[in-house]
Coordinates of C-alpha atoms and ligand atoms in Angstrom, one line a residue:
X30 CA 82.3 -23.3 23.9
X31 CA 78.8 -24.2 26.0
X32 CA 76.3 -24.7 23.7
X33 CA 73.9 -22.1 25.8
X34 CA 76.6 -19.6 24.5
X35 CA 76.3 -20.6 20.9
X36 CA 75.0 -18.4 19.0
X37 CA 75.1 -18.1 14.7
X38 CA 77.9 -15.3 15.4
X39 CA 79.8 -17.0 18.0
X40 CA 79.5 -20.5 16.1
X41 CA 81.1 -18.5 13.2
X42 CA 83.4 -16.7 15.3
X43 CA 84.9 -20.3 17.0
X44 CA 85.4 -21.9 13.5
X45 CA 87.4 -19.0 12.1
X46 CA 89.3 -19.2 15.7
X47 CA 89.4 -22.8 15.3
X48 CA 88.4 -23.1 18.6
X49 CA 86.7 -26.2 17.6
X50 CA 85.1 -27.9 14.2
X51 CA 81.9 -28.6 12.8
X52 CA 81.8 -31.5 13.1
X53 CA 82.7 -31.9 17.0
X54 CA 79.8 -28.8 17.4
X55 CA 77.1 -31.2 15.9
X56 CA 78.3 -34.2 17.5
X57 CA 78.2 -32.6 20.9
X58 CA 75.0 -30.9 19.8
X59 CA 73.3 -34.6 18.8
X60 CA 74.7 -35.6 22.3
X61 CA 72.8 -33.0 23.9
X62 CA 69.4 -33.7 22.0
X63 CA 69.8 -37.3 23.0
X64 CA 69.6 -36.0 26.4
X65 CA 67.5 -33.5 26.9
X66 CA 64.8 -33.8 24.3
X67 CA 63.5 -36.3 26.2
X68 CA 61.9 -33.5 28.1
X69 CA 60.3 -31.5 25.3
X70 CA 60.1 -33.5 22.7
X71 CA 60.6 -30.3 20.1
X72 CA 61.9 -33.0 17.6
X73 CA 60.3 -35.5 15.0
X74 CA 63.1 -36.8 13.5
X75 CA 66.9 -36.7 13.2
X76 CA 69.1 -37.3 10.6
X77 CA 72.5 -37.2 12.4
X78 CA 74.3 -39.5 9.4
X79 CA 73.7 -36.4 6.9
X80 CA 74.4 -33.7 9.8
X81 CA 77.6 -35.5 9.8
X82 CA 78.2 -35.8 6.2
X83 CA 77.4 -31.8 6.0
X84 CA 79.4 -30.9 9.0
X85 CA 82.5 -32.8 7.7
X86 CA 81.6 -30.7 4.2
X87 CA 82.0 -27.8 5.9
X88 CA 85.5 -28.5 7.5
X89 CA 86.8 -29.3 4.7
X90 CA 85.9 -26.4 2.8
X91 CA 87.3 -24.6 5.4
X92 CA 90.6 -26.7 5.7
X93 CA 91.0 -25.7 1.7
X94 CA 90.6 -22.3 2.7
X95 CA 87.7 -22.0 1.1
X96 CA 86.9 -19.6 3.9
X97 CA 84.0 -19.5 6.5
X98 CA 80.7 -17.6 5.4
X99 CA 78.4 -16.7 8.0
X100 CA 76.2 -20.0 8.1
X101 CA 79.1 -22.7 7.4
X102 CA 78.6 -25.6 9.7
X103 CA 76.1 -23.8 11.2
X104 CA 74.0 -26.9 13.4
X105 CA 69.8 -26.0 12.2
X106 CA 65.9 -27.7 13.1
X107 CA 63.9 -27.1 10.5
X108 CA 59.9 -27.2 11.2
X109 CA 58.3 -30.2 9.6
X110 CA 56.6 -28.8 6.9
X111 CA 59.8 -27.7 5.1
X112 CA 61.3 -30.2 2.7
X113 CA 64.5 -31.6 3.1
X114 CA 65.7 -34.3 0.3
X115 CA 65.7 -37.8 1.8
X116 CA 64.1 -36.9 5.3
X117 CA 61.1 -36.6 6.4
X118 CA 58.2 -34.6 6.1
X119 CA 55.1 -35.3 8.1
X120 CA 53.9 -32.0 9.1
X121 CA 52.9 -33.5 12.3
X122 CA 50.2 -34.9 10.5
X123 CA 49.2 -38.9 10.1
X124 CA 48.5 -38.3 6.2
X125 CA 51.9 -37.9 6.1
X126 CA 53.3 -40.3 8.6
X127 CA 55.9 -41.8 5.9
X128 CA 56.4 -39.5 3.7
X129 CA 59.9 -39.0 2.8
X130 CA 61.0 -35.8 0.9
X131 CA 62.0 -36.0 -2.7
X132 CA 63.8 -32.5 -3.2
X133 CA 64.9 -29.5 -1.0
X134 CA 62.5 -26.6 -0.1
X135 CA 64.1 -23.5 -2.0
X136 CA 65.3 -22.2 1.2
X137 CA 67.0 -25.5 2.2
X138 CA 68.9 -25.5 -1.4
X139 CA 70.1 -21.8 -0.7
X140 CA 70.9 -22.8 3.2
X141 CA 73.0 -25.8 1.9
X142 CA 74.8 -23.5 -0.6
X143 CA 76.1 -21.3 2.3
X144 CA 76.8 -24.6 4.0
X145 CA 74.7 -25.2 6.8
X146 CA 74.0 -28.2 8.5
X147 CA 70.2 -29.7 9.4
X148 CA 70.1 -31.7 12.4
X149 CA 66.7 -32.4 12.1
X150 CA 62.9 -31.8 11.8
X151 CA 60.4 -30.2 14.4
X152 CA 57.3 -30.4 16.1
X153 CA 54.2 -28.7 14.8
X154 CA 50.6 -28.2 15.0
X155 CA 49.0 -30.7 11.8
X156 CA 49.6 -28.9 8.9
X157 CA 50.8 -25.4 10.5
X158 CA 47.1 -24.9 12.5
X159 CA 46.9 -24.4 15.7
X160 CA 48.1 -21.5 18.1
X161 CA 50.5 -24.9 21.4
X162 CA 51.5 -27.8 19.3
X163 CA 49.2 -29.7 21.1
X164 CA 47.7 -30.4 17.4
X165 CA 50.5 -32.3 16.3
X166 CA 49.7 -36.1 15.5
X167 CA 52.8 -36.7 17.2
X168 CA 52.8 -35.7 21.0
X169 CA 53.2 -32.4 22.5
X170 CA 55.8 -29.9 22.6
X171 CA 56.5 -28.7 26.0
X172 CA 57.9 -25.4 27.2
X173 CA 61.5 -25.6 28.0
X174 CA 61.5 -22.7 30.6
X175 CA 58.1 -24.7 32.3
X176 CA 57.0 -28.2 30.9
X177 CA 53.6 -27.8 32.2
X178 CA 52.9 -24.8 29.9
X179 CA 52.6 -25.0 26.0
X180 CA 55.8 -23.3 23.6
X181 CA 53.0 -22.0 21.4
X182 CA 52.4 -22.8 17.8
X183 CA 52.3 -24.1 15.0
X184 CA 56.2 -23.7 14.9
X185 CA 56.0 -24.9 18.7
X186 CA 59.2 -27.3 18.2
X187 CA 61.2 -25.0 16.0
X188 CA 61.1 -22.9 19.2
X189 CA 61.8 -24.7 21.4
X190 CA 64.4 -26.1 20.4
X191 CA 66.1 -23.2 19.7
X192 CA 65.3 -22.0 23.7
X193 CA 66.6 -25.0 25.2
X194 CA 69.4 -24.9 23.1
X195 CA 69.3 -28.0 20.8
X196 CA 70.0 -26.0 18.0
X197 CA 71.6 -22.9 16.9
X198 CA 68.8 -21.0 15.1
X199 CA 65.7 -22.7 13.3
X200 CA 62.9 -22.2 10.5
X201 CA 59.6 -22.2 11.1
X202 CA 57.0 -20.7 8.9
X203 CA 53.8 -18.3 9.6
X204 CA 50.5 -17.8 8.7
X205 CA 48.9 -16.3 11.0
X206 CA 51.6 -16.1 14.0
X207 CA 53.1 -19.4 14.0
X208 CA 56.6 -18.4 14.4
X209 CA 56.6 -15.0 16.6
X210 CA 53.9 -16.3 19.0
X211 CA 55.8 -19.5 20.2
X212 CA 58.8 -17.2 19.9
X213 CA 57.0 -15.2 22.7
X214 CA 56.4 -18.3 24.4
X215 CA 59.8 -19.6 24.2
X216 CA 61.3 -16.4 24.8
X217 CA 63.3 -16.1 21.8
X218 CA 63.4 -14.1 18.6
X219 CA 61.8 -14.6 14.9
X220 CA 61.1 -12.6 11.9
X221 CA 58.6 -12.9 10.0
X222 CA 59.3 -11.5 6.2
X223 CA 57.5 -9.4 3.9
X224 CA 54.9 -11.8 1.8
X225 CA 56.9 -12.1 -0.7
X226 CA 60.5 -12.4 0.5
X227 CA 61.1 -15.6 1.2
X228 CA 60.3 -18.5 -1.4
X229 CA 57.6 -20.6 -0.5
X230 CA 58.6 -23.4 -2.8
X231 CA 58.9 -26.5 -1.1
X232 CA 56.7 -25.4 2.1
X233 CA 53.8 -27.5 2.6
X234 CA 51.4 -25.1 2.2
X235 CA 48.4 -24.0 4.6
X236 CA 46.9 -20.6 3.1
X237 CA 49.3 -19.3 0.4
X238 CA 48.7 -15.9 0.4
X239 CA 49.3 -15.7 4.0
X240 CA 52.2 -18.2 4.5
X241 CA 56.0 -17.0 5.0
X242 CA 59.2 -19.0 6.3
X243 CA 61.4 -17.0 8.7
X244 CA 63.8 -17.9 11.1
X245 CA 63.6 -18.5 15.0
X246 CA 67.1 -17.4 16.6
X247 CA 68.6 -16.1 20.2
X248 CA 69.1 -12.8 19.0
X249 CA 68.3 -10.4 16.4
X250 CA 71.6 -10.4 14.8
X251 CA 71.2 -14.0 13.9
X252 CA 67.6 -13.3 12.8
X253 CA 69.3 -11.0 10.1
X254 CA 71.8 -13.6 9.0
X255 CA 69.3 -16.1 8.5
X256 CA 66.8 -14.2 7.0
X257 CA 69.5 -12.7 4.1
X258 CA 70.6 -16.1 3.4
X259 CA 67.0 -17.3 2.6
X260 CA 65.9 -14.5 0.9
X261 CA 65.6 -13.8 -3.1
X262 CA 63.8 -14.3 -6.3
X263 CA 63.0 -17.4 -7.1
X264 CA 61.3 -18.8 -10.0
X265 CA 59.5 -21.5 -8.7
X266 CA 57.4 -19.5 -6.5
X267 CA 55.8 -16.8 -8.5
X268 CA 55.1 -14.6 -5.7
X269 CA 58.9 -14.2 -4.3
X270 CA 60.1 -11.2 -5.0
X271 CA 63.1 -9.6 -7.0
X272 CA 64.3 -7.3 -3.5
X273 CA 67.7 -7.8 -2.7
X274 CA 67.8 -7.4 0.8
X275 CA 71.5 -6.4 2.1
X276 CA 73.9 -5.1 4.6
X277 CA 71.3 -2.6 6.2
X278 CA 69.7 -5.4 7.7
X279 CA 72.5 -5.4 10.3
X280 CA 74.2 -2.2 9.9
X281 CA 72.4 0.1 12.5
X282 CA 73.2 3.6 12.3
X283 CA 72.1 5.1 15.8
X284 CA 71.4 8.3 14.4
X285 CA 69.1 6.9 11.7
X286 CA 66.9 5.2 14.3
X287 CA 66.9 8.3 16.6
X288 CA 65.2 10.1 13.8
X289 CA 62.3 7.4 13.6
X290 CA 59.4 7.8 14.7
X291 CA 57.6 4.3 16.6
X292 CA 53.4 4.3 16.4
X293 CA 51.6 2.4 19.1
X294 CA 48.2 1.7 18.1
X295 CA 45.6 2.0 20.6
X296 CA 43.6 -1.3 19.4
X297 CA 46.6 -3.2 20.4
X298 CA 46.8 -2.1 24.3
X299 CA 43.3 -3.0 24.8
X300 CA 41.7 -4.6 27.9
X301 CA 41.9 -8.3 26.0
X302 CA 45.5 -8.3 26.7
X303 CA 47.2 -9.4 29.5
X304 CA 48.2 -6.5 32.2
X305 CA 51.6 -8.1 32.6
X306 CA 52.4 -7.9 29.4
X307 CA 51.1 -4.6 28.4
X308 CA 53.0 -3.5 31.7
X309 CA 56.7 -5.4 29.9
X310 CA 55.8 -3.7 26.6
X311 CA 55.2 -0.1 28.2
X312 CA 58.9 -0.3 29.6
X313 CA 60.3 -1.3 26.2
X314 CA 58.7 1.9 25.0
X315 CA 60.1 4.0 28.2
X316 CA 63.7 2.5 27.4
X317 CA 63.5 3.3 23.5
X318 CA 62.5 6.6 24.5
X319 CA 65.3 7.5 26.8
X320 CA 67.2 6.3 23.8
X321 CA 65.7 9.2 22.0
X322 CA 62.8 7.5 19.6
X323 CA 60.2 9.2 19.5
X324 CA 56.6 7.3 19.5
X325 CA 53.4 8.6 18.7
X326 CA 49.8 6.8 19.8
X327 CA 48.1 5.6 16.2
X328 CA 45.0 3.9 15.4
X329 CA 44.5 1.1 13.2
X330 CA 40.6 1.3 13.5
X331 CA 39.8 -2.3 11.4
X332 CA 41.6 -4.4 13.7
X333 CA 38.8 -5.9 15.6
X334 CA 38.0 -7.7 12.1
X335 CA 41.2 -9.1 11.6
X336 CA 40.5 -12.8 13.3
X337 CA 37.3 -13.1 11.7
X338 CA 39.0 -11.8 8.5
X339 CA 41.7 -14.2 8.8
X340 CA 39.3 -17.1 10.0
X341 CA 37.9 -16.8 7.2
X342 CA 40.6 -16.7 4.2
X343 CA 43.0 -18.9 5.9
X344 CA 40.3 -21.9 5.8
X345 CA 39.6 -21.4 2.3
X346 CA 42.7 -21.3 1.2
X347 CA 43.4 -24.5 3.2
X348 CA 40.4 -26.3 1.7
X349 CA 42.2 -26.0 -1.4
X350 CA 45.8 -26.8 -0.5
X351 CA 44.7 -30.1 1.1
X352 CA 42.6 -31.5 -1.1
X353 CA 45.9 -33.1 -2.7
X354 CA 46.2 -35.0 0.5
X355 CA 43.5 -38.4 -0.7
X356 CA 45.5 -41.0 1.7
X357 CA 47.0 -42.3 -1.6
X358 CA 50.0 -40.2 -2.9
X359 CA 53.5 -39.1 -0.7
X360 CA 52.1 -41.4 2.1
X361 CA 50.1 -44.3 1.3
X362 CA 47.4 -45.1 4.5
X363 CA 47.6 -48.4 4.8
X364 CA 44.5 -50.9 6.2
X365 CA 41.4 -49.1 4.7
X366 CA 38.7 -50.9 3.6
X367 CA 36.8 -49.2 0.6
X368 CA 33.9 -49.8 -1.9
X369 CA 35.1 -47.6 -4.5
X370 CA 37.6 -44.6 -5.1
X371 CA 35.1 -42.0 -3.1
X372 CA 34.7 -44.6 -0.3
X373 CA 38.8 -44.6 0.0
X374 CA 39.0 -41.0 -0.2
X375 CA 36.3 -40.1 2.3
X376 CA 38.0 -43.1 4.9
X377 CA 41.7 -42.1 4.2
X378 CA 40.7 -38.3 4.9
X379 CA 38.8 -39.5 7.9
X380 CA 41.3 -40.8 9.1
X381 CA 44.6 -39.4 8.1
X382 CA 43.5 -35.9 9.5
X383 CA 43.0 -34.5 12.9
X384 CA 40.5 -32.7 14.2
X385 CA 41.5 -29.2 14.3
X386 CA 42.4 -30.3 10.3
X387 CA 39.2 -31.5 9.4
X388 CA 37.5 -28.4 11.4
X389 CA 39.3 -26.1 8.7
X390 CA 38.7 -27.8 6.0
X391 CA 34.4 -28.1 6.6
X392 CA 35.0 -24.5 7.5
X393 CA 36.7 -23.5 3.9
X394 CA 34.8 -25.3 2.0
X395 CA 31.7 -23.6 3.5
X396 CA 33.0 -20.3 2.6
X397 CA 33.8 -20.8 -0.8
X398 CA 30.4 -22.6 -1.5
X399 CA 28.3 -21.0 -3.9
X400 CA 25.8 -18.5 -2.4
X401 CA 28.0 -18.2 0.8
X402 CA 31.2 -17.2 -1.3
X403 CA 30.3 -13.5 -1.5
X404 CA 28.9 -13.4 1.9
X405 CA 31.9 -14.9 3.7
X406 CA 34.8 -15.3 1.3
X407 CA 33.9 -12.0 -1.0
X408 CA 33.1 -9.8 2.3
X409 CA 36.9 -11.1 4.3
X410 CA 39.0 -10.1 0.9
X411 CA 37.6 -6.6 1.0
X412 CA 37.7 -6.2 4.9
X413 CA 41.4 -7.4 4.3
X414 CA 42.2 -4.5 2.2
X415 CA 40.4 -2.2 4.7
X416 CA 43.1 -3.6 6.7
X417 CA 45.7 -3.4 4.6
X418 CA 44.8 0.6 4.3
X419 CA 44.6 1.0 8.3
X420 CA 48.0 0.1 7.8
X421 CA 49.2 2.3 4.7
X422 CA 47.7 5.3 6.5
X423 CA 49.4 4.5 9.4
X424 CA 52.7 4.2 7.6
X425 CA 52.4 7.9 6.5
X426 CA 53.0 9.5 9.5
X427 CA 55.4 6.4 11.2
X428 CA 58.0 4.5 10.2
X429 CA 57.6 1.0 12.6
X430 CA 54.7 -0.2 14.8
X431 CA 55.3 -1.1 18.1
X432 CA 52.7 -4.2 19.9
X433 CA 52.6 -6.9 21.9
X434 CA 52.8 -10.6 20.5
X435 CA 50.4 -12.2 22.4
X436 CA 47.3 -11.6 24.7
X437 CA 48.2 -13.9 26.9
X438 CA 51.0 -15.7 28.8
X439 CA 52.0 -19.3 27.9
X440 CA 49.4 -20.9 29.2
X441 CA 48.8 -24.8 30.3
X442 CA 48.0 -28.1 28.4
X443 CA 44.6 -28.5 27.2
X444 CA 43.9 -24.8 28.8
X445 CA 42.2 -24.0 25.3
X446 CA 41.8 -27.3 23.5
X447 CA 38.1 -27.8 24.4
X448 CA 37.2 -24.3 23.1
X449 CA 38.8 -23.8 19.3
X450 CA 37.5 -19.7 19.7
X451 CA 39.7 -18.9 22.9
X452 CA 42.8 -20.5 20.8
X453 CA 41.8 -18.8 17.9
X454 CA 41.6 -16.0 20.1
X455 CA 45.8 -15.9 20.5
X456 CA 46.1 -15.1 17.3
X457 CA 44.4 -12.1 17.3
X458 CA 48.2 -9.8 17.8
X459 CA 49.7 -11.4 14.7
X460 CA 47.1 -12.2 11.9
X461 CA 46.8 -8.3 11.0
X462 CA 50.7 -8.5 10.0
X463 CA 50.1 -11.6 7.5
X464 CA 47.1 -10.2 6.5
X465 CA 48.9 -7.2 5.4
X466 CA 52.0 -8.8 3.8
X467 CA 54.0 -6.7 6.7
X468 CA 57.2 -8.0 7.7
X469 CA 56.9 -8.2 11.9
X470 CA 59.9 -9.5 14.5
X471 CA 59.0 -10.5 17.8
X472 CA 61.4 -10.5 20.7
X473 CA 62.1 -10.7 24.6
X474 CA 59.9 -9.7 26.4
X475 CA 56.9 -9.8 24.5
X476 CA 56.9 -7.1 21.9
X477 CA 56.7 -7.4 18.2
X478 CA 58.0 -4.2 15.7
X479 CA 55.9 -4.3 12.6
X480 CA 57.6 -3.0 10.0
X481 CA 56.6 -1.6 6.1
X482 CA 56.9 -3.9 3.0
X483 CA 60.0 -4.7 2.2
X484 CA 61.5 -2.5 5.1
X485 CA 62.7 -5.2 7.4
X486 CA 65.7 -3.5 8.2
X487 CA 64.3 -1.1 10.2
X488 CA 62.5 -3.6 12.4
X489 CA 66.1 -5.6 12.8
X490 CA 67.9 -2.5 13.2
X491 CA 65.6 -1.4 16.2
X492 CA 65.3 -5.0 17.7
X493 CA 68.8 -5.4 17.9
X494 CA 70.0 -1.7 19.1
X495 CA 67.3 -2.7 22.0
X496 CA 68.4 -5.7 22.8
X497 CA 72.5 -4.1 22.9
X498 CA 71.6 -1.7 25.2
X499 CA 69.6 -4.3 27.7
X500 CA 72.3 -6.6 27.3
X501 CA 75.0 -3.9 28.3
X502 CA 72.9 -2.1 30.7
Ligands
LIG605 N1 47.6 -20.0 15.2 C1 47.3 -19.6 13.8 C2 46.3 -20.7 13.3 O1 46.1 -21.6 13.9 C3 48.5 -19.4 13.0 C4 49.0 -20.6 12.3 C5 50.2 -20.3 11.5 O2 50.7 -19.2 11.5 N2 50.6 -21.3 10.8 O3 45.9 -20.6 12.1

């Protein structure tokens, strides 16, 4: 099988064929990176001897006739901020330049239950921020359809690889956009979940009331998979939730879908966006409607507040999350010269954290200072619920939203570095779904279906029925 065929379905489909093993897959797969990533760099590390060790795991279970579940053997890159026991997890960032992982992320545990195998960890922005991977203390990402061009971000590498075939499926994680933007980029799929859905445990975290893991795959079928096998309750993170999310996630019922109704808000097909695309996501819409959906023109009137909003709460939150990070714990900094204990933190922090880092965390704590907080902070947690609203009232009279993902094309290195507001400015297609809690897929070419809490089936089930009838028409 070519590994440009591979997908989590076919990989399945060969082992129960035994068309090949696991283990061959990954070694041919590590073969490949060793090759080609040269180009794009969408890897930080590899672990290949405990790839091998899983892989091996995962023929054997299968030569006991243990049986294959959907994920067994299945060859994964997991984005750098997700912990993986023994490897390691810098989140692109030079505070965390050795750190080494002492226990799995929730959704690694559940992933290794089902037998999966990690081949290694990705490329990022520092600490999830940034819209290219060009923030990554580590090199750049590039584009595997164009290497002059950025994959997006944060979960840039995560993307990539996935695009230029160097794994199977990956995880990256989203705050604000950071897997369905370079998704768009990379011209691949990825679902972002329901606040709530997926356990954060063991996610380095940026802004955690904003912050999700979901999977980056090549179609929407595998999105499903992967996003079923890291979903659940868990009781380390008190904010997963106790939805059991099943079969309907893949089980499309044509006649169901004909019978929804899509909403295309008006605020999302403004003059910002990019003609092209807007031109690529009206013929999505004529397609689904020869299909027989019906659509209907909404208006989600608070949108223009969302970046602000989110530029607001997301520092905040990420002032807090990083003040754990003193140069001294997970990663010791070495060569700094202090006078005292404030003297180390100040130097360690100056120097363990970029710039884009340091430009959040100034910006946070300015929100949250006292006699700012309820002009800044206060004022963006009650726009958010104005948001929030736009998008319960919406949901009365629709049952998906249909946008674009991005405002712009992939666009080139250091395009957008020197002015932080025109990256920011990316974002400004994806926050309102985090901001909301809404679960949100983006796929090929360019469109994202936002879906209602807890509902991602009927963004999965619409994504995929699309993407059958392109691929048979
Ligand atoms: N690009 C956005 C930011 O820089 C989103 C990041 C994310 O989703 N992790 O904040």
């Amino acid at each position: 099988m070519h590994l440009h065929d591979l997908t989590i379905k076919k990989f399945n489909q060969g082992l129960v064929n035994k068309e090949f093993t696991a283990l061959e897959m990954v070694q041919q797969l590590y073969k490949f990176i060793e090759k080609e990533d040269k180009k794009i760099n969408s890897y930080l590390s590899l672990d290949k001897e405990a790839a091998y060790l899983q892989a091996e795991a995962a023929d054997l279970a299968i030569a006991k006739g243990k049986g294959v579940g959907p994920l067994t053997g299945v060859p994964l890159a997991i984005k750098d901020n997700i912990l993986i026991a023994d490897q390691p997890a810098t989140a692109a960032s030079k505070m965390l330049e050795n750190y080494t992982a002492t226990y799995d992320a929730t959704v690694i545990r559940k992933l290794r239950n089902e037998g999966a195998v990690f081949l290694g960890k990705t490329n990022m922005d520092e600490f999830a921020m940034g819209s290219s991977t060009e923030n990554s203390a580590f090199g750049n990402t590039k584009n595997p359809h164009d290497p002059k061009l950025v994959p997006g971000g944060s979960s840039g590498g995560s993307a990539a690889a996935v695009a230029a075939h160097l794994a199977v499926a990956s995880l990256g994680s989203d705050t604000g956009g950071s897997i369905r933007q370079p998704a768009d980029f990379c011209q691949v799929v990825a679902l972002k979940p329901t606040y709530g859905a997926v356990s954060r445990y063991g996610l380095i975290a940026m802004a955690s009331s904003l912050d999700q893991i979901g999977p980056i795959t090549k179609n929407v079928e595998d999105a499903a998979t992967l996003f079923q096998a890291i979903s659940g309750h868990d009781e380390k993170d008190a904010t997963s939730s106790e939805v059991i999310y099943g079969d309907e996630l893949s089980n499309h019922k044509i006649e169901k879908l004909k019978k929804m109704v899509i909403g295309l808000p008006k605020e999302y097909f403004d003059k910002g966006v990019d003609k092209e695309i807007i031109k690529k996501v009206k013929k999505v819409v004529k397609d689904l409607e020869s299909l027989g959906i019906k659509f209907k023109e909404i208006s989600l009137p608070h949108t223009k507040y969302a970046i602000s909003c989110y530029y607001i709460i997301m520092p905040a939150e990420v002032s807090a999350n990083l003040a754990r990070f003193d140069g001294i714990r997970y990663s010791p900094l070495e060569g700094v010269k202090a006078k005292n204990l404030a003297d180390l933190y100040l130097k360690n922090r100056s120097k363990g954290f970029g710039k884009e880092v340091k430009r959040r965390i100034m910006l946070g704590t300015f929100v949250l200072s006292s006699g700012y907080y309820d002009a800044y902070y206060a004022k963006a947690q009650k726009v958010r619920s104005l948001i929030k609203q736009d998008f319960d009232q919406a949901f009365k009279d629709v049952d998906v939203i249909l946008t674009p993902v991005s405002p712009t094309k992939p666009f080139k290195f250091k395009e957008k570095t020197k002015d932080p507001l025109s990256m920011y400015m990316t974002d400004v297609l994806t926050v309102p779904a985090n901001l909301a809690g809404l679960p949100a897929l983006s796929m090929p070419p360019g469109f994202q279906l936002i879906g209602q809490h807890w509902r991602e089936a009927d963004i999965l089930n619409i994504g995929h029925y699309y993407e059958h009838v392109q691929n048979s028409g």
